[in-house]
Short mmCIF file of C-alpha atoms in Angstrom, two decimals:
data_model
loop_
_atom_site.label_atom_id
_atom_site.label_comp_id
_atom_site.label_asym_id
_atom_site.label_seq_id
_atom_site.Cartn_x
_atom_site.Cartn_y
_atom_site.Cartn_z
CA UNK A 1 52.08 185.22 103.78
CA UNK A 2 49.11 183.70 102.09
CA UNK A 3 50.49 182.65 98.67
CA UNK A 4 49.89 179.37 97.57
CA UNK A 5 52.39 178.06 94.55
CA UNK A 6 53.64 175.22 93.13
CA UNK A 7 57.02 173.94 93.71
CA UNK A 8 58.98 172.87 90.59
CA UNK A 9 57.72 168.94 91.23
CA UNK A 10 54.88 166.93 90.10
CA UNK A 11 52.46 166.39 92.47
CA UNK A 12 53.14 168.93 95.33
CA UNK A 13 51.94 172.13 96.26
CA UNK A 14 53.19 174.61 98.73
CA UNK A 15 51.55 177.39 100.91
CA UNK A 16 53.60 179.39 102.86
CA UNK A 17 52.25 180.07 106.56
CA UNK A 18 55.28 182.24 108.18
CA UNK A 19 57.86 183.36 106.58
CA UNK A 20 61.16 182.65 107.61
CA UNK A 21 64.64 184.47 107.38
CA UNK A 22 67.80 184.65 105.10
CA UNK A 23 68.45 183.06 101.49
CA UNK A 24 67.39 179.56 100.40
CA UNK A 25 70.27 177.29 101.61
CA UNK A 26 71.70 174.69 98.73
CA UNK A 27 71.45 171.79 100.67
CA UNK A 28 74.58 169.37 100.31
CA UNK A 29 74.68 165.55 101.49
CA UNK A 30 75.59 164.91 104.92
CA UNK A 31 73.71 168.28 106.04
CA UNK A 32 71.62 167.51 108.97
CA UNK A 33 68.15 169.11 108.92
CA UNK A 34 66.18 169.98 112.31
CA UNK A 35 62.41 170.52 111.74
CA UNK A 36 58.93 170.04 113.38
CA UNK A 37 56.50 168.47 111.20
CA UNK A 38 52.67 167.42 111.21
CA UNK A 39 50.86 164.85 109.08
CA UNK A 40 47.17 165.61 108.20
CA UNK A 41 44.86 163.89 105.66
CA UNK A 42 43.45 165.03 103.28
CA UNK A 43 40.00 164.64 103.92
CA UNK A 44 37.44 167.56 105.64
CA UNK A 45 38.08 167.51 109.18
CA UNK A 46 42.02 167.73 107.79
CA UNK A 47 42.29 164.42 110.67
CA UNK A 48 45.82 164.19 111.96
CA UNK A 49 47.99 161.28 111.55
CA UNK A 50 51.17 162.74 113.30
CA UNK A 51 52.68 165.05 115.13
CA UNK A 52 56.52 165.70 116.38
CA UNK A 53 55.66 168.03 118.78
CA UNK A 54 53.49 165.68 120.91
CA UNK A 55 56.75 163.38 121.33
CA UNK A 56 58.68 166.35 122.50
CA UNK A 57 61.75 166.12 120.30
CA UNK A 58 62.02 168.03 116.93
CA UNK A 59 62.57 165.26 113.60
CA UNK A 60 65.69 165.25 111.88
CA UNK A 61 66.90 164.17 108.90
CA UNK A 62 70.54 163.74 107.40
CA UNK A 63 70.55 164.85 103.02
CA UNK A 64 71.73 161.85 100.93
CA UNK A 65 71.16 159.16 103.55
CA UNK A 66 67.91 157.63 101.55
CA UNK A 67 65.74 158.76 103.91
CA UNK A 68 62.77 156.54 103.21
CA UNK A 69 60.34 159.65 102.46
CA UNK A 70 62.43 161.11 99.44
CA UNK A 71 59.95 164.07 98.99
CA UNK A 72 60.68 165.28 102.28
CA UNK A 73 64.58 166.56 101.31
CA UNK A 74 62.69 168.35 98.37
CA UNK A 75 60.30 170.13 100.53
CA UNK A 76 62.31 170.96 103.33
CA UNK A 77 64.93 172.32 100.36
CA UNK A 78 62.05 175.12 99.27
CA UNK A 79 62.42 176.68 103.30
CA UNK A 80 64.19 179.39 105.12
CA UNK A 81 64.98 179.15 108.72
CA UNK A 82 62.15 179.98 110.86
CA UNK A 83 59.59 179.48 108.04
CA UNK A 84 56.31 177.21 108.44
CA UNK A 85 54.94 176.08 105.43
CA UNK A 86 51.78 173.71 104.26
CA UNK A 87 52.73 171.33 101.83
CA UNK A 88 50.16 168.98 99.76
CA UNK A 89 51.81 166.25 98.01
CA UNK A 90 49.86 163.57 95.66
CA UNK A 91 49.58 159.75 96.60
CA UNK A 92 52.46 159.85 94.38
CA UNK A 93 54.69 160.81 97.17
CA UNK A 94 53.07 159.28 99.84
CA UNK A 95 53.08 155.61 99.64
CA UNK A 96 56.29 155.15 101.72
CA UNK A 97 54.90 157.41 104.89
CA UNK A 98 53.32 154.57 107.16
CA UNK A 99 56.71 152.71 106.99
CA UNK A 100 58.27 155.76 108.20
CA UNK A 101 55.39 156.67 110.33
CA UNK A 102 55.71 153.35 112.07
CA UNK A 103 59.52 153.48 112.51
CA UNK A 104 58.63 157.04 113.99
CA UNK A 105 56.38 155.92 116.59
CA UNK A 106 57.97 152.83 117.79
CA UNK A 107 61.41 155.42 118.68
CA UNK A 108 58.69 157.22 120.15
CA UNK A 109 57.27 154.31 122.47
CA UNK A 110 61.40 153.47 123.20
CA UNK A 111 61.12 150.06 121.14
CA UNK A 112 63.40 149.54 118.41
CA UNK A 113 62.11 150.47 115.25
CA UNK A 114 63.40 147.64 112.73
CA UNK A 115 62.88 144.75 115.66
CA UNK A 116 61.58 142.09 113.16
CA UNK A 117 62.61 142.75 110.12
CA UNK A 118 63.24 140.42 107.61
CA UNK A 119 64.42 142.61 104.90
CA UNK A 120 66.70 145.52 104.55
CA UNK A 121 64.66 147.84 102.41
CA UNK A 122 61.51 149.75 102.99
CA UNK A 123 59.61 148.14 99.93
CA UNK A 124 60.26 144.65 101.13
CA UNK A 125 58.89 144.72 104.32
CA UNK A 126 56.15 146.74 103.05
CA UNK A 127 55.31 143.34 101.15
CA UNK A 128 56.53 140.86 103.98
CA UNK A 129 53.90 142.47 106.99
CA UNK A 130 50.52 142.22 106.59
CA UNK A 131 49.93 145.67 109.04
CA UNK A 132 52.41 147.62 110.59
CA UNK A 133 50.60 147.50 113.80
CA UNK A 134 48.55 150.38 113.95
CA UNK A 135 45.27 150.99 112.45
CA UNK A 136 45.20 154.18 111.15
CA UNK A 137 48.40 153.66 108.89
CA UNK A 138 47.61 150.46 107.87
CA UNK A 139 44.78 151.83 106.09
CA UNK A 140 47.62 154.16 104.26
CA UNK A 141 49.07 151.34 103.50
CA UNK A 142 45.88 149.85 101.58
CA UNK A 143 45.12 153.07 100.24
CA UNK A 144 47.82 155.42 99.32
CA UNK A 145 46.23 158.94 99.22
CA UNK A 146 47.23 162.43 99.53
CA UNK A 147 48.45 164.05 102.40
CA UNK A 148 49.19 167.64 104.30
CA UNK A 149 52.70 167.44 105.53
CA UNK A 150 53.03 171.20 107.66
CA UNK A 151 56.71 171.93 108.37
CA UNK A 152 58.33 174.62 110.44
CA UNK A 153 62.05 174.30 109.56
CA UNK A 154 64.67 175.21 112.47
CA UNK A 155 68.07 175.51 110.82
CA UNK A 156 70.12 173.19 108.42
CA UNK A 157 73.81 172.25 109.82
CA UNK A 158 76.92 171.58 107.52
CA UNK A 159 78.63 167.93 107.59
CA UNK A 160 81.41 169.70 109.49
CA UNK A 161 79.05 171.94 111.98
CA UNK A 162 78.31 168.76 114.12
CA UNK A 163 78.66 165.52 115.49
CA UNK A 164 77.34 162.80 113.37
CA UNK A 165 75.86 159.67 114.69
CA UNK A 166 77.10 156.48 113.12
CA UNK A 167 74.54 155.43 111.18
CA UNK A 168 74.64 159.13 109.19
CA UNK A 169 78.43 158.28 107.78
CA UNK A 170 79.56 156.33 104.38
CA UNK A 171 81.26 153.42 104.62
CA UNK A 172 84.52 155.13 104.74
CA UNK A 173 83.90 157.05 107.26
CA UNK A 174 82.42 154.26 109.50
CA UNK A 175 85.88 152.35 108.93
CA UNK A 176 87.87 155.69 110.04
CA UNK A 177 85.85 155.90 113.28
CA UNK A 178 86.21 152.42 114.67
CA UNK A 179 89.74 152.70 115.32
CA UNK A 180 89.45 155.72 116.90
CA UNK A 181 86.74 154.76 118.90
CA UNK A 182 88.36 151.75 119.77
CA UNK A 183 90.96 153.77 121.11
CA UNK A 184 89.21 155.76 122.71
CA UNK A 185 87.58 152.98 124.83
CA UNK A 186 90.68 151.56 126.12
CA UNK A 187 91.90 154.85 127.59
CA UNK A 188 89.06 155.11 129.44
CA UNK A 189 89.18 151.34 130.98
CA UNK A 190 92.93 152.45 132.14
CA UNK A 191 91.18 155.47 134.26
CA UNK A 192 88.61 152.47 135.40
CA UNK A 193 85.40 154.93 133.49
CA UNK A 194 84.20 151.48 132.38
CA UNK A 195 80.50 152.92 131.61
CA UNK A 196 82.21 155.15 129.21
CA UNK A 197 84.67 153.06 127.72
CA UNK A 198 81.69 150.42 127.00
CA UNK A 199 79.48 153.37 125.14
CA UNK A 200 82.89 153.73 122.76
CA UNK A 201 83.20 149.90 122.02
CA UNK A 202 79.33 149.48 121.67
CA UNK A 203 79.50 152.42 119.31
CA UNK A 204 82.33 150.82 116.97
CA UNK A 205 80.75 147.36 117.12
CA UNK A 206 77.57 149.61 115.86
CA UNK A 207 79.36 151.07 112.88
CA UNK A 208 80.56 147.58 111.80
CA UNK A 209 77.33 145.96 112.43
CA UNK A 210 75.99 148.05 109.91
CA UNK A 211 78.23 147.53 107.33
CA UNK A 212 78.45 143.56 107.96
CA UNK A 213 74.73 143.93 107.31
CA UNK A 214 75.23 144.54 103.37
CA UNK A 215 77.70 141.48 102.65
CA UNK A 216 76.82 138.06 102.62
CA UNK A 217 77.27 135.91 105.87
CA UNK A 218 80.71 133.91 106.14
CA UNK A 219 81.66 135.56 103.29
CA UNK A 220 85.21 137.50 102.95
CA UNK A 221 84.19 141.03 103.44
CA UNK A 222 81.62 139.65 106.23
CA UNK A 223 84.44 137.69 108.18
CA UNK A 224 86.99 140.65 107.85
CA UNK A 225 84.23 142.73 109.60
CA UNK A 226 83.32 140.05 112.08
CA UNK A 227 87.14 139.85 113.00
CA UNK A 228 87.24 143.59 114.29
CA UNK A 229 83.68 143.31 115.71
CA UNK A 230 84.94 140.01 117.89
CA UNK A 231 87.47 141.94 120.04
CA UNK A 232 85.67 144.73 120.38
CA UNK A 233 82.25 143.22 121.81
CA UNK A 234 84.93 141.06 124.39
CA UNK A 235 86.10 144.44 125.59
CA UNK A 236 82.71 145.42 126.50
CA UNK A 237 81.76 142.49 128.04
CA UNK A 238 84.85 143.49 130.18
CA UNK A 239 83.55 146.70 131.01
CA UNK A 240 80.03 145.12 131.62
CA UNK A 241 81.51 142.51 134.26
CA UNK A 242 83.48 145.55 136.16
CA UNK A 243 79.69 147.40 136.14
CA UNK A 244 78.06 144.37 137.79
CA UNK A 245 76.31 143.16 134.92
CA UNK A 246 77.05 139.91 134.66
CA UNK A 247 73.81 138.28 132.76
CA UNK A 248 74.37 140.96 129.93
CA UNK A 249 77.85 139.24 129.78
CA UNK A 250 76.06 135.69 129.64
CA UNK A 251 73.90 136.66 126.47
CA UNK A 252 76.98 138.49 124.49
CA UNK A 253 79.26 135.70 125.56
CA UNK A 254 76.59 132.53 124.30
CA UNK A 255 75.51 134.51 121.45
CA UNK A 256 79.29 134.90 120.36
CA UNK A 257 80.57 131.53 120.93
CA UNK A 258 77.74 130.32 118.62
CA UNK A 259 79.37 131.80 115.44
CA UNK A 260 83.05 131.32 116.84
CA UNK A 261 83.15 128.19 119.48
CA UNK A 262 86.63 128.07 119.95
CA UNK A 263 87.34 131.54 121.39
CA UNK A 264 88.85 130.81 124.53
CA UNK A 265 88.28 134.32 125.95
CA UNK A 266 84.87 134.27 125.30
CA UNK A 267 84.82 131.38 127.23
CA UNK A 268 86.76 132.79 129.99
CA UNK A 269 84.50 135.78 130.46
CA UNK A 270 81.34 133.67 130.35
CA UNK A 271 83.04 131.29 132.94
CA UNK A 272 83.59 134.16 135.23
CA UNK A 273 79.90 135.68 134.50
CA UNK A 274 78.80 132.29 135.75
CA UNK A 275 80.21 131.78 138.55
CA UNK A 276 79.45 135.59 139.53
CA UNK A 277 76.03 134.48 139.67
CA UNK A 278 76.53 131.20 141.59
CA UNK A 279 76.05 128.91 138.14
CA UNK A 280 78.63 126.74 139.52
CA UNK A 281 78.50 123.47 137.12
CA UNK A 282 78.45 126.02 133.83
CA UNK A 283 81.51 128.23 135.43
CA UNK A 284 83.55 125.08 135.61
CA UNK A 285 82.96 123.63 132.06
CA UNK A 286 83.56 126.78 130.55
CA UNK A 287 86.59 127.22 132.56
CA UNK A 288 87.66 123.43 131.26
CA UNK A 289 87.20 124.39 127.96
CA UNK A 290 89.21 127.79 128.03
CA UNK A 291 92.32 124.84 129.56
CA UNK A 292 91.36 122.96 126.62
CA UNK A 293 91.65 125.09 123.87
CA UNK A 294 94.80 127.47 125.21
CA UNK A 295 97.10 125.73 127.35
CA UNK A 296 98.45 129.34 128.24
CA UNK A 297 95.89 129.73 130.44
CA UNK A 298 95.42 126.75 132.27
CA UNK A 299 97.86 128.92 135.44
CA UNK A 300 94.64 131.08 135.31
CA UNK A 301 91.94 128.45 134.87
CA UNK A 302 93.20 126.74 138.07
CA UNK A 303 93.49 130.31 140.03
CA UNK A 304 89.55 131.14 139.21
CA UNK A 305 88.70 127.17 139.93
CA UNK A 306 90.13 127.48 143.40
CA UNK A 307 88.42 130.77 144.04
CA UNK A 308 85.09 129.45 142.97
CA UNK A 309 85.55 126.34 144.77
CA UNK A 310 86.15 128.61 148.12
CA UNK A 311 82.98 130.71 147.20
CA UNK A 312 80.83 127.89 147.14
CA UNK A 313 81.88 126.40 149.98
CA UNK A 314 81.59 129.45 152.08
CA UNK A 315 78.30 130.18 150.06
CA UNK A 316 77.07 126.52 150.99
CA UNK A 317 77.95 127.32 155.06
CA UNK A 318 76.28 130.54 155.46
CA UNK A 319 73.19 128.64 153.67
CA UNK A 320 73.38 126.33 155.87
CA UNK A 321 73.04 128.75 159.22
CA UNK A 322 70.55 130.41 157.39
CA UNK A 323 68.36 127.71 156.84
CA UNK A 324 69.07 125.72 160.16
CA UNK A 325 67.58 129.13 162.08
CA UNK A 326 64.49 128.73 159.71
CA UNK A 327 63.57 125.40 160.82
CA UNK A 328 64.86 125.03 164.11
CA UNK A 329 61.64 124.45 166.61
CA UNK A 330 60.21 127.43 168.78
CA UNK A 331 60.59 127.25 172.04
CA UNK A 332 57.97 128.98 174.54
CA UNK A 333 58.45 131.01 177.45
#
């Protein structure tokens, strides 16, 4: 099919390439749309800006999640399954597409996509970077203009048909998960799956993350949240120190105790973190302080001081050996 129309929206025009099957779906929020898309300008060699199928992995896009590129939903709404379509869409529509270009190619390169930001929304980092790091789309940026988005649309899913990730539910939702995740992690810790359990508690300290994001810092609704978040990141440190990965433990630990500096169990993890690594002096004032601030504990303070003192000493006399066979003279035939 060859005909060229246009869709019920200022600015946009629509040719359809292949056809695709069954009725126009009415999409409803929380569907989850799977497409492939490329970005051309508009200029005479049509020069292309982007395209999902070199990075393997088909876009997708949840309906009613602001999704930065509104016009998108609206022309991915006009499409049957299986159809590829051309769409032209004014400068209009446009001026938001390096922002979500850029997001799109640092997931791409495995870097983390809002690393940086200093504002929440699209428009204010739009005015707080001077380029987005690549040349091409900060001359979009300059110069809104139109451009060719071609779609080939792969099938819309129902709220209920799958899985959603966090960051696709309301703020309900998000608050109905973390218990269950929470949950969830702890029966995995009794059948000792720690790298499991710790993907459940990192997931639930995700969810609240994002909605301590929106309220102001030290604020009610921001402590009530940081509360459920505390407990949760201590159980995966717990799960990272079975797993052997003790510095990981350090930076959760320190970055913890820097909003909350009397939490003896942060403390106690970090001491043990420590002296996993041999940081002898920092294991035993951290394991002070846990004595300090909950006597309860001072039975197991003095149980992990007398272990670490044995480690370092037999630490210190197999150093010793070591060292006294590195220096000792050589003797000829």
């Amino acid at each position: 099919m060859e005909e060229t129309y246009l869709l019920n929206v200022e600015g946009v025009k629509k040719k359809i390439l292949h056809g695709g099957q069954g009725e126009l779906r009415k999409l409803q929020d929380g569907s989850k749309i799977t497409f492939h898309f490329q970005t051309l300008k508009d200029d005479f060699e049509r020069t292309v800006i982007d395209d999902s199928r070199e990075a393997g992995i088909p876009m997708e896009i949840i309906v009613g999640k602001m999704f930065k590129l509104e016009i998108w939903e609206t022309l991915l709404s006009s499409m049957r399954a299986g159809e590829v379509a051309e769409f032209w869409c004014d400068a209009i529509h446009t001026g938001m597409y390096p922002l979500v270009s850029r997001g799109m190619r640092r997931i791409a390169e495995g870097c983390d996509p809002l690393e940086g930001q200093k504002h929440r929304c699209g428009m204010g980092n739009m005015f707080d970077y001077h380029s987005t790091g690549y040349d091409d789309l900060d001359e979009l940026q300059r110069t809104p203009q139109p451009l060719i988005f071609i779609m080939e649309l792969f099938r819309v899913e129902e709220p209920s048909a799958y899985k959603r990730d966090t960051w696709a539910m309301s703020k309900e939702e998000k608050l109905a998960a973390v218990p269950v995740l929470h949950s969830e992690g702890n029966r995995l810790v009794l059948r000792k799956e720690f790298a499991q359990a710790a993907v459940k508690y990192q997931e639930a300290v995700i969810c609240l993350r994002n909605l301590q994001a929106k309220e102001k810092p030290w604020e009610d609704g921001w402590l009530k949240l940081e509360n459920l978040i505390t407990p949760l990141v201590l159980n995966y440190c717990q799960c990272q120190m079975e797993l052997g990965e003790y510095y990981e433990v350090l930076e959760h630990m320190t970055e913890l105790l820097q909003k909350h500096n009397d939490n003896a169990k942060a403390y106690f993890k970090r001491a043990k973190a420590h002296a996993a690594v041999w940081n002898e002096r920092e294991a035993r004032e951290d394991f002070l302080r846990v004595a300090h601030l909950d006597p309860s504990m001072a039975a197991a303070v003095k149980k992990e001081l007398k272990q670490l003192g044995e480690r370092m000493r037999r630490k210190h006399v197999e150093d010793r050996k070591r060292y006294q066979g590195l220096f000792q003279p050589h003797r000829g035939p």
